[in-house]
C-alpha positions as MATLAB code, in Angstrom:
seq = 'XXXXXXXXXXXXXXXXXXXXXXXXXXXXXXXXXXXXXXXXXXXXXXXXXXXXXXXXXXXXXXXXXXXXXXXXXXXXXXXXXXXXXXXXXXXXXXXXXXXXXXXXXXXXXXXXXXXXXXXXXXXXXXXXXXXXXXXXXXXXXXXXXXXXXXXXXXXXXXXXXXXXXXXXXXXXXXXXXXXXXXXXXXXXXXXXXXXXXXXXXXXXXXXXXXXXXXXXXXXXXXXXXXXXXXXXXXXXXXXXXXXXXXXXXXXXXXXXXXXXXXXXXXXXXXXXXXXXXXXXXXXXXXXXXXXXXXXXXXXXXXXXXXXXXXXXXXXXXXXXXXXXXXXXXXXXXXXXXXXXXXXXXXXXXXXXXXXXXXXXXXXXXXXXXXXXXXXXXXXXXXXXXXXXXXXXXXXXXXXXXXXXXXXXXXXXXXXXXXXXXXXXXXXXXXXXXXXXXXXXXXXXXXXXXXXXXXXXXXXXXXXXXXXXXXXXXXXXXXXXXXXXXXXXXXXXXXXXXXXXXXXXXXXXXXXXXXXXXXXXXXXXXXXXXXXXXXXXXXXXXXXXXXXXXXXXXXXXXXXXXXXXXXXXXXXXXXXXXXXXXXXXXXXXXXXXXXXXXXXXXXXXXXXXXXXXXXXXXXXXXXXXXXXXXXXXXXXXXXXXXXXXXXXXXXXXXXXXXXXXXXXXXXXX';
ca = [
      43.267  -10.544  124.582;
      46.215   -9.522  126.629;
      48.382  -11.691  124.504;
      47.145  -10.011  121.392;
      48.021   -6.586  122.792;
      51.492   -7.685  123.617;
      51.851   -9.169  120.190;
      50.794   -5.860  118.558;
      53.199   -3.849  120.603;
      55.986   -6.232  119.831;
      55.282   -6.019  116.139;
      55.139   -2.236  116.350;
      58.454   -2.110  118.128;
      59.989   -4.184  115.413;
      58.332   -2.217  112.567;
      60.728    0.550  111.162;
      58.141    2.039  108.829;
      57.079    4.639  111.535;
      60.537    6.185  112.035;
      59.913    8.933  109.516;
      57.055   10.322  111.546;
      59.140   10.535  114.700;
      62.113   12.069  112.972;
      59.853   14.605  111.263;
      58.219   15.573  114.511;
      61.566   15.996  116.240;
      62.940   18.080  113.376;
      60.096   20.598  113.444;
      61.473   22.526  116.437;
      64.881   23.516  114.935;
      63.246   24.021  111.545;
      60.773   26.503  113.048;
      63.712   28.246  114.760;
      65.678   28.548  111.511;
      62.784   29.835  109.429;
      61.469   32.046  112.204;
      64.937   33.438  112.857;
      65.241   34.442  109.218;
      61.872   36.143  109.260;
      62.450   37.915  112.560;
      65.997   38.945  111.646;
      64.677   40.410  108.401;
      62.088   42.369  110.372;
      64.800   43.605  112.753;
      66.967   44.676  109.783;
      64.078   46.543  108.172;
      63.219   48.292  111.445;
      66.863   49.203  112.071;
      67.274   50.548  108.538;
      64.157   52.640  108.880;
      65.256   53.775  112.313;
      68.652   54.833  110.895;
      67.000   56.831  108.118;
      64.789   58.585  110.642;
      67.735   59.301  112.951;
      69.778   60.728  110.063;
      66.888   62.867  108.842;
      66.359   64.267  112.313;
      70.048   65.032  112.815;
      70.232   66.823  109.478;
      67.072   68.795  110.137;
      68.203   69.758  113.624;
      71.622   70.898  112.416;
      70.127   72.872  109.570;
      67.633   74.532  111.916;
      70.495   75.431  114.233;
      72.346   77.155  111.367;
      74.881   79.600  112.742;
      73.161   79.792  116.111;
      72.928   77.579  119.154;
      71.138   74.369  120.064;
      69.115   76.151  122.730;
      67.914   78.974  120.494;
      64.164   79.673  120.369;
      63.399   77.240  123.213;
      65.399   74.423  121.644;
      63.715   74.782  118.272;
      66.529   72.838  116.504;
      65.948   69.841  118.785;
      62.203   69.990  118.200;
      62.829   70.153  114.461;
      65.049   67.085  114.696;
      62.367   65.168  116.568;
      59.683   66.206  114.073;
      61.727   64.947  111.140;
      62.461   61.728  113.011;
      58.767   61.132  113.630;
      57.934   61.924  110.019;
      60.287   59.229  108.795;
      59.141   56.289  110.926;
      55.678   55.247  112.077;
      55.082   54.589  115.808;
      54.583   50.829  115.190;
      56.637   50.391  112.049;
      56.826   46.728  111.045;
      55.335   45.680  114.352;
      57.930   47.480  116.469;
      57.130   49.468  119.585;
      58.698   51.604  122.327;
      60.566   53.779  119.808;
      62.890   56.194  121.649;
      64.973   58.997  120.143;
      67.321   61.580  121.680;
      69.319   64.435  120.111;
      72.073   66.615  121.563;
      74.701   69.075  120.292;
      78.392   69.530  121.032;
      80.729   72.024  119.298;
      78.356   72.466  116.400;
      77.786   68.741  115.829;
      74.295   67.309  116.352;
      74.334   63.715  117.613;
      71.357   61.409  117.858;
      70.486   57.960  119.149;
      67.343   55.921  118.575;
      66.064   52.505  119.574;
      62.996   50.336  119.029;
      61.686   47.063  120.449;
      60.855   44.401  117.849;
      58.601   41.544  119.136;
      59.601   38.101  117.869;
      57.220   35.769  116.043;
      58.418   32.227  115.416;
      61.563   32.837  117.469;
      59.351   32.614  120.526;
      59.595   28.812  120.333;
      63.262   29.278  121.202;
      62.448   31.576  124.104;
      63.240   34.900  122.356;
      60.171   37.070  122.860;
      61.570   40.479  121.746;
      64.762   42.242  120.615;
      65.925   45.886  120.884;
      67.625   47.534  117.892;
      69.663   50.752  118.296;
      71.250   53.260  115.914;
      73.362   56.433  116.190;
      73.711   59.407  113.847;
      75.679   62.650  113.604;
      75.320   65.718  111.442;
      77.418   68.854  111.256;
      78.036   71.827  108.984;
      81.203   70.680  107.320;
      82.730   73.052  104.798;
      85.049   72.079  102.010;
      88.208   74.194  101.749;
      86.633   77.553  100.979;
      87.768   81.022   99.902;
      85.280   83.885  100.254;
      86.010   87.343   98.843;
      83.755   90.202   99.928;
      83.576   92.948   97.275;
      81.682   95.661   99.111;
      80.289   98.976   97.897;
      81.451  101.557  100.447;
      80.467  104.652   98.486;
      78.985  107.817   99.927;
      75.390  106.657   99.512;
      76.086  103.866  102.010;
      76.311  106.545  104.703;
      72.577  107.173  104.403;
      69.627  105.089  105.625;
      67.049  103.544  103.356;
      63.776  105.496  103.683;
      61.715  103.746  106.313;
      64.702  101.813  107.644;
      66.283  102.877  110.924;
      69.772  101.575  110.088;
      72.473  103.419  108.183;
      73.284  101.212  105.201;
      76.980  100.816  106.022;
      76.062   99.736  109.559;
      73.588   97.187  108.235;
      76.286   95.872  105.920;
      78.777   95.502  108.753;
      76.309   93.521  110.841;
      75.350   91.280  107.928;
      78.962   90.470  107.116;
      79.702   89.639  110.749;
      76.662   87.366  110.992;
      77.777   85.675  107.773;
      81.167   85.063  109.372;
      79.534   83.522  112.444;
      77.724   80.946  110.314;
      80.682   79.975  108.151;
      83.580   80.318  110.599;
      81.611   79.233  113.692;
      83.185   82.071  115.701;
      81.283   84.620  117.764;
      81.549   88.247  116.593;
      80.409   91.346  118.472;
      77.240   91.549  116.338;
      73.819   90.593  117.672;
      72.893   87.921  115.165;
      69.729   85.858  115.146;
      70.237   82.273  116.233;
      72.514   82.874  119.181;
      76.281   82.751  119.542;
      78.261   80.053  117.690;
      81.262   78.247  119.097;
      83.875   75.676  118.242;
      85.257   77.083  115.000;
      85.772   74.865  111.960;
      88.795   72.911  113.168;
      92.178   72.505  111.550;
      91.168   69.934  108.954;
      89.643   72.497  106.630;
      90.927   75.829  105.273;
      88.424   78.692  105.447;
      89.678   82.099  104.261;
      88.045   85.499  103.916;
      89.219   88.487  101.861;
      87.925   92.028  101.387;
      87.889   94.587   98.592;
      85.967   97.693   99.704;
      85.484   99.936   96.688;
      84.208  103.372   95.772;
      86.004  105.624   93.282;
      89.153  103.555   93.790;
      90.440  100.461   95.548;
      93.190  100.457   98.158;
      95.380   97.514   97.134;
      98.852   99.027   96.672;
     100.513   97.665   99.781;
      99.370   94.137   98.920;
     101.535   94.254   95.795;
     105.200   93.442   95.438;
     107.310   96.591   94.916;
     108.574   95.272   91.591;
     104.989   95.254   90.318;
     104.872   99.049   90.675;
     106.422  101.149   87.923;
     109.417  103.398   88.595;
     108.012  105.862   86.067;
     104.478  107.263   86.029;
     102.762  110.232   84.415;
     100.588  112.750   86.255;
      98.714  115.941   85.433;
     101.211  117.886   87.502;
     103.683  120.761   87.299;
     107.406  121.175   86.784;
     109.400  124.184   87.987;
     111.679  126.298   85.815;
     114.475  128.239   87.488;
     116.665  131.252   86.744;
     120.239  130.167   87.277;
     122.913  132.409   88.831;
     126.540  131.994   87.665;
     129.879  132.946   89.247;
     133.630  132.376   88.956;
     134.812  129.315   90.772;
     138.547  128.884   91.404;
     139.772  125.726   89.746;
     143.521  125.950   90.397;
     146.513  127.954   91.696;
     150.232  127.524   90.917;
     153.232  129.577   92.263;
     156.460  130.026   90.231;
     159.542  130.857   92.367;
     162.654  132.549   90.912;
     165.731  133.623   92.946;
     167.256  137.080   92.200;
     170.087  139.302   93.561;
     171.884  142.607   92.894;
     175.357  143.814   93.972;
     176.674  147.183   95.077;
     173.469  147.815   96.985;
     173.692  149.800  100.196;
     172.281  147.955  103.187;
     169.655  150.594  103.897;
     168.371  150.305  100.351;
     167.913  146.498  100.489;
     164.292  146.426  101.632;
     161.236  144.387  100.586;
     159.452  147.552   99.499;
     162.270  148.548   97.163;
     162.518  144.985   95.827;
     158.726  144.819   95.249;
     158.805  148.139   93.408;
     161.573  146.863   91.197;
     160.396  143.299   90.472;
     156.773  142.898   91.677;
     153.540  143.050   89.657;
     150.030  143.742   91.064;
     147.215  141.170   90.623;
     145.724  141.221   87.120;
     143.139  139.011   85.279;
     142.481  137.975   81.714;
     139.175  136.327   80.593;
     138.493  133.975   77.697;
     134.921  132.636   77.452;
     134.055  130.717   80.623;
     137.649  130.728   81.916;
     139.661  133.391   83.694;
     143.325  133.614   84.722;
     144.727  135.839   87.455;
     148.474  136.522   88.011;
     150.454  138.327   90.731;
     154.219  138.729   91.349;
     155.624  139.255   94.840;
     159.209  139.421   96.196;
     159.884  137.515   99.402;
     162.823  136.561  101.615;
     164.774  139.847  100.968;
     168.256  139.734  102.603;
     171.548  141.841  102.415;
     175.102  140.538  102.674;
     178.400  142.474  102.847;
     179.848  141.095   99.668;
     180.517  142.647   96.311;
     179.881  146.090   97.674;
     176.656  144.840   99.256;
     174.463  142.092   97.785;
     170.673  142.275   98.069;
     168.949  138.872   97.432;
     165.304  137.667   97.328;
     162.743  135.232   95.788;
     160.398  136.467   93.063;
     157.099  134.505   93.358;
     154.665  134.682   90.413;
     151.282  133.081   91.314;
     148.832  132.057   88.561;
     145.187  131.379   89.589;
     142.622  129.850   87.202;
     138.795  130.183   87.360;
     135.706  128.765   85.572;
     132.273  130.286   85.251;
     129.820  127.871   86.917;
     126.191  127.900   88.232;
     126.140  129.030   91.814;
     122.414  128.820   92.555;
     118.860  128.818   91.209;
     115.942  131.098   91.738;
     112.401  129.930   90.973;
     111.163  131.450   87.745;
     107.932  129.834   86.533;
     105.717  126.751   86.669;
     105.160  124.468   83.704;
     101.749  122.830   84.132;
     101.043  119.766   82.030;
     101.346  115.996   81.879;
     104.547  115.292   83.745;
     106.257  112.179   84.987;
     107.823  111.424   88.307;
     110.476  109.074   87.098;
     113.972  107.697   87.143;
     116.243  109.969   85.055;
     118.111  106.869   83.872;
     114.943  104.944   82.957;
     113.653  104.789   79.371;
     110.851  107.210   78.635;
     107.950  104.740   78.709;
     104.690  106.009   77.291;
     101.627  103.784   77.518;
      99.895  103.217   74.227;
      96.672  104.776   75.445;
      98.076  107.980   76.919;
      96.581  111.118   75.397;
      99.237  112.592   73.035;
      99.455  116.186   74.224;
     101.921  118.815   73.160;
     104.286  120.022   75.837;
     105.054  116.843   77.731;
     107.421  117.753   80.504;
     109.656  115.388   82.355;
     109.956  115.712   86.092;
     113.320  114.355   87.139;
     114.770  114.232   90.624;
     112.882  112.573   93.452;
     111.162  109.616   91.860;
     108.284  107.191   92.310;
     110.838  104.580   93.430;
     111.040  106.652   96.603;
     108.013  104.633   97.719;
     110.051  101.439   97.638;
     112.189  100.729  100.672;
     115.393   98.743  100.235;
     114.022   95.911  102.385;
     111.127   95.261  100.011;
     108.527   97.146  102.049;
     106.579  100.266  101.181;
     107.346  103.791  102.368;
     104.568  106.053  103.595;
     105.149  108.579  100.822;
     107.735  110.376   98.702;
     109.093  113.846   97.959;
     108.501  115.784   94.735;
     109.625  119.367   93.908;
     106.090  120.697   93.522;
     105.817  122.888   96.608;
     105.533  126.667   96.383;
     108.293  128.154   94.241;
     109.636  124.685   93.463;
     110.276  123.607   97.035;
     110.283  119.922   97.929;
     106.951  118.609   99.158;
     106.247  115.311  100.908;
     103.279  113.449   99.436;
     101.627  110.748  101.527;
     100.609  107.606   99.657;
      97.452  106.004  101.039;
      97.728  102.804   98.990;
      95.380  103.366   96.056;
      96.808  102.624   92.609;
      96.411  103.703   89.024;
      95.664  100.849   86.645;
      97.989   99.468   84.043;
      97.479   99.804   80.290;
      93.903   99.775   79.036;
      92.220  100.450   75.696;
      89.733  102.923   74.292;
      86.773  100.895   73.103;
      83.046  100.494   73.587;
      83.067   96.688   73.390;
      84.652   94.327   75.877;
      83.195   91.109   74.460;
      85.653   89.521   74.313;
      88.081   91.451   76.478;
      90.680   92.997   74.128;
      94.187   91.565   74.342;
      95.699   95.022   74.874;
      93.444   95.677   77.874;
      96.079   94.514   80.316;
      94.166   96.096   83.170;
      91.388   93.525   82.680;
      93.755   90.560   82.441;
      93.209   88.713   85.718;
      96.182   86.369   85.295;
      98.916   88.678   83.986;
     101.822   89.125   86.405;
     103.746   92.388   85.866;
     107.171   92.437   84.259;
     109.713   95.028   85.359;
     110.796   95.235   81.716;
     107.319   96.260   80.531;
     105.724   99.236   82.269;
     102.432   98.569   80.485;
     101.992   95.540   82.765;
     102.708   97.493   85.963;
     100.676   99.762   88.211;
     101.425  103.275   89.444;
     100.748  104.971   92.783;
      97.813  107.343   93.108;
      99.269  110.672   94.282;
      96.420  113.078   94.840;
      98.478  116.164   95.550;
     100.768  115.592   92.591;
      97.763  116.552   90.453;
      97.109  120.157   89.387;
      93.970  120.964   87.399;
      95.395  123.545   85.005;
      93.015  126.232   83.868;
      92.790  128.500   80.845;
      92.806  131.441   83.228;
      95.276  132.406   85.903;
      92.872  132.031   88.821;
      92.222  128.600   90.285;
      88.843  127.003   89.505;
      87.024  124.736   91.913;
      88.229  121.134   91.826;
      84.850  119.962   90.486;
      84.346  122.779   87.956;
      85.767  121.720   84.599;
      84.501  124.741   82.638;
      87.876  126.493   82.609;
      90.130  123.450   82.498;
      92.495  123.301   79.558;
      94.503  120.552   77.880;
      97.061  123.138   76.807;
     100.202  123.146   78.936;
     100.317  126.274   81.073;
     103.247  128.439   82.138;
     102.767  130.757   85.090;
     104.503  131.735   88.288;
     101.182  131.381   90.148;
     101.547  128.873   92.968;
      97.784  128.722   93.466;
      96.580  126.574   90.552;
      94.013  124.068   91.857;
      95.806  121.185   93.526;
      94.306  117.915   94.660;
      91.348  116.647   92.603;
      88.098  115.112   93.805;
      89.412  111.894   95.269;
      88.418  109.033   97.542;
      90.451  106.038   98.673;
      88.539  103.414  100.701;
      89.726  101.172  103.519;
      92.711   99.035  102.529;
      91.785   95.720  100.925;
      92.779   92.408  102.480;
      94.038   89.291  100.778;
      92.459   85.957  101.627;
      93.348   84.863  105.141;
      92.132   82.582  107.915;
      90.895   83.937  111.241;
      91.561   82.123  114.506;
      89.293   84.506  116.382;
      86.597   86.988  115.500;
      88.366   90.011  117.023;
      90.512   90.860  114.006;
      87.570   90.263  111.689;
      85.358   92.571  113.779;
      87.982   95.311  113.851;
      88.473   95.232  110.106;
      84.761   95.316  109.305;
      84.317   98.201  111.755;
      86.996  100.158  109.849;
      84.904  100.300  106.668;
      83.822  103.845  105.852;
      81.357  105.169  103.300;
      82.749  107.793  100.919;
      83.187  108.449   97.212;
      81.429  107.698   93.940;
      80.503  104.292   92.527;
      82.847  102.503   90.133;
      81.680   98.870   90.181;
      84.269   97.650   87.697;
      87.350   98.505   89.756;
      85.908   96.735   92.807;
      85.030   93.522   90.981;
      88.334   93.617   89.081;
      90.430   93.543   92.231;
      88.118   91.181   94.088;
      88.693   88.643   91.337;
      92.377   89.475   90.995;
      93.121   88.905   94.685;
      91.526   85.434   94.681;
      92.324   84.324   91.105;
      93.780   80.803   91.398;
      96.348   81.257   88.616;
      97.071   84.980   88.913;
      99.239   87.273   91.039;
      98.975   85.124   94.155;
      98.910   81.700   92.529;
     101.170   80.127   95.153;
      98.638   81.092   97.829;
      95.377   80.602   95.949;
      95.606   77.602   93.628;
      95.600   74.920   96.334;
      95.659   74.710  100.118;
      98.936   74.265  101.970;
      98.171   70.542  101.982;
      97.477   70.467   98.259;
      93.694   70.390   98.590;
      91.170   71.764   96.139;
      89.366   75.000   97.069;
      85.777   76.161   96.598;
      85.780   79.851   95.660;
      83.064   82.444   96.208;
      82.861   86.173   95.463;
      80.091   88.064   97.257;
      79.495   91.366   95.462;
      77.255   93.824   97.330;
      76.174   97.244   96.094;
      73.457   99.729   96.887;
      72.866  100.575   93.285;
      73.684  102.748   90.341;
      77.040  103.485   88.771;
      78.100  107.062   89.572;
      81.110  108.629   87.843;
      82.463  112.123   87.238;
      85.005  113.491   84.770;
      86.673  115.332   87.668;
      87.135  112.231   89.863;
      90.709  111.074   90.323;
      90.297  107.372   89.542;
      92.393  104.316   88.820;
      92.606  105.660   85.253;
      93.830  109.107   86.153;
      91.783  112.276   85.898;
      89.283  111.430   83.112;
      88.826  115.005   81.876;
      92.568  115.282   81.210;
      93.854  111.728   80.736;
      91.067  110.132   78.644;
      92.612  106.677   78.847;
      89.286  104.901   78.287;
      87.443  107.412   76.123;
      87.876  109.352   72.899;
      90.648  111.937   72.796;
      88.519  114.294   70.714;
      86.451  115.664   73.569;
      86.151  115.549   77.320;
      84.092  112.588   78.559;
      80.737  113.221   80.174;
      79.068  111.227   82.931;
      77.022  109.126   80.507;
      80.134  108.039   78.631;
      82.014  107.188   81.811;
      79.058  105.315   83.317;
      78.760  103.280   80.144;
      82.455  102.399   80.324;
      82.130  101.184   83.908;
      79.020   99.135   83.136;
      80.473   97.465   80.041;
      83.717   96.605   81.785;
      81.794   95.329   84.809;
      79.760   92.980   82.603;
      82.910   91.699   80.891;
      84.506   90.953   84.260;
      81.396   89.080   85.412;
      81.683   86.828   82.366;
      85.415   86.280   82.873;
      84.897   85.289   86.507;
      82.093   82.852   85.721;
      84.221   81.274   82.979;
      87.184   80.574   85.264;
      88.078   76.905   84.648;
      88.743   76.276   88.341;
      85.332   77.612   89.281;
      84.345   80.786   91.120;
      80.766   81.171   92.333;
      79.616   84.774   91.971;
      76.929   85.926   94.398;
      75.420   89.393   93.851;
      73.329   91.411   96.318;
      71.488   94.620   95.455;
      70.738   96.593   98.618;
      68.140   99.324   98.948;
      65.410  100.734   96.770;
      67.340  103.221   94.656;
      68.323  100.885   91.838;
      66.749  101.115   88.387;
      65.521   98.117   86.433;
      68.426   98.202   83.961;
      70.974   98.074   86.772;
      69.096   95.277   88.545;
      69.107   93.272   85.331;
      72.824   93.867   84.897;
      73.501   92.772   88.478;
      71.322   89.685   88.112;
      73.101   88.754   84.883;
      76.411   89.110   86.684;
      75.583   86.398   89.215;
      76.423   82.766   88.527;
      72.701   82.213   87.916;
      69.484   84.036   88.882;
      69.379   81.919   92.052;
      72.624   83.601   93.134;
      71.179   87.120   92.942;
      69.447   88.760   95.917;
      67.426   91.970   95.977;
      67.421   93.197   99.587;
      65.173   96.200  100.100;
      66.073   96.824  103.749;
      68.487   95.863  106.525;
      66.587   92.735  107.545;
      66.532   91.452  103.982;
      70.227   92.203  103.612;
      71.047   90.124  106.679;
      68.763   87.369  105.391;
      70.551   87.378  102.025;
      73.959   87.018  103.637;
      72.568   84.291  105.913;
      71.149   82.376  102.949;
      74.472   82.546  101.141;
      76.328   81.443  104.274;
      73.971   78.507  104.779;
      74.409   77.447  101.156;
      78.187   77.728  101.335;
      78.230   75.805  104.633;
      77.297   72.563  102.934;
      75.577   70.076  105.255;
      77.351   66.738  105.566;
      76.544   63.539  107.487;
      79.453   62.375  109.593;
      78.037   59.012  110.646;
];
């Protein structure tokens, strides 16, 4: 039996048919490791991917909740929002994982997050790997593209009043809203108390963020932003020109003596005297006139001497002096005023007359001190100029506050499309010094006199006795200085390194004047137009980057015009540059002009090929349905129109726009 066992074992040892079983058994361990590793690695990848998505979602949500405020605002509400979004995007035991940990923090406006999860191994356990930890990181920040933002702000008189039921004056609510907008976009802390806490960090130097302002009411204050050569040297005003009575007198123009020697003999010494010689040869002064010339002559004997020769010789010099004169003006005395459409202009300049100027009889030309007096030789602007319009023709210094009269326009009731001759509505046209119709003129309030059909001065807002007929009178008291408002000076697009300058400018806004929406939107677009007056500054960044452009137009309501307002188109009752020459315009006609031109400008802005987003905010509860519709149609789309009934809603509208402009971007 024992021999048989040994024989079996020997045969088995020699039998190779069982090798496959042994090799297969030995190969199972690495095979399980390879297959299990693939399965477990796939699970780890899926968990990590899901973990990354959750981390990113939380970072985005936290940064968006933070907005323009701080990480700690509202008891760390942004952090809680981040954690909620994280939890919503990954289950507690996703794909068999456990011990999921997340953490979010904020530095300089950037929200950073980390997350990890433990993934238990399955088949990899045979190789001694029981679990693995996967980790991810994520960042999110408000990263702007290069952005230009132009505020076109209604600063008319109605903004000085509160909305019924609202404790804030409207202009004050506007100032706060604009500052809070700035905090969100620029990430700089203003002096306003904005919801969300104080921002910090700025936007860095890798992106260009610029803000511009066009406050508007009856006019816009843009003159000192323009190059002097863009302002005409010749402009027409409803003014006055003095006539003078001239005094004339004789003015000596020359004098010539003629000397002749003379002598007589046989003259006693006591008789040889100057008196006797003068009586014999001299002639008294006498004059002869011929037209505007006069000649005077006089003969005098000089150097009389006696010598003892030839019975006594008396000698002397006979001097005949001829003096010439001309009749010339010697002075002027004020005589009368000529009231009418006059020009303050260069006497050597051609007499430009814009195509749309009202053709009145009695145009007078005011020479002398000229509009170029505003232009300093170094290319800067003077504070004013002198015109001879003071009492009795005296020189008077007129301060220029910076508002301008518009260039050539047209008289029409349709601006669809904008007429070619309406150069005032051309947003790209750069003025030419050779074509005054492309240039602007300075608004000079006290160059304007509202001439009346009677000798007494009417009130500046009472047009009943105004007359188109040129007036001659020696009355110095004709109404001077029309109803006029010039808002705070506009600002071109610029970057702000700190909030102080921004705060100071916004605080300088003042509410005054009537409501001319078209002139505000016109210059808001003109100052940021990428291919217009300031193309070199606006088309691209200094580094050649593309720019996102936004106009934020805010108004508290209805168009409000008057025929007696001194506007960018002169004094409408007299000048009639936009309306029929047959009769004085009324408020309805002028309002319609403003509204039609405003709508045409909205369309032009939205059609800009380089893209300008037009946001429109209506503020308050005094706006009619027709105006609201017009404002809504002006916006890029209805989603870009806001109807804010009170101060809180105004701030919310600006905040919403700021959040939308501050596009959220993942950085990791």
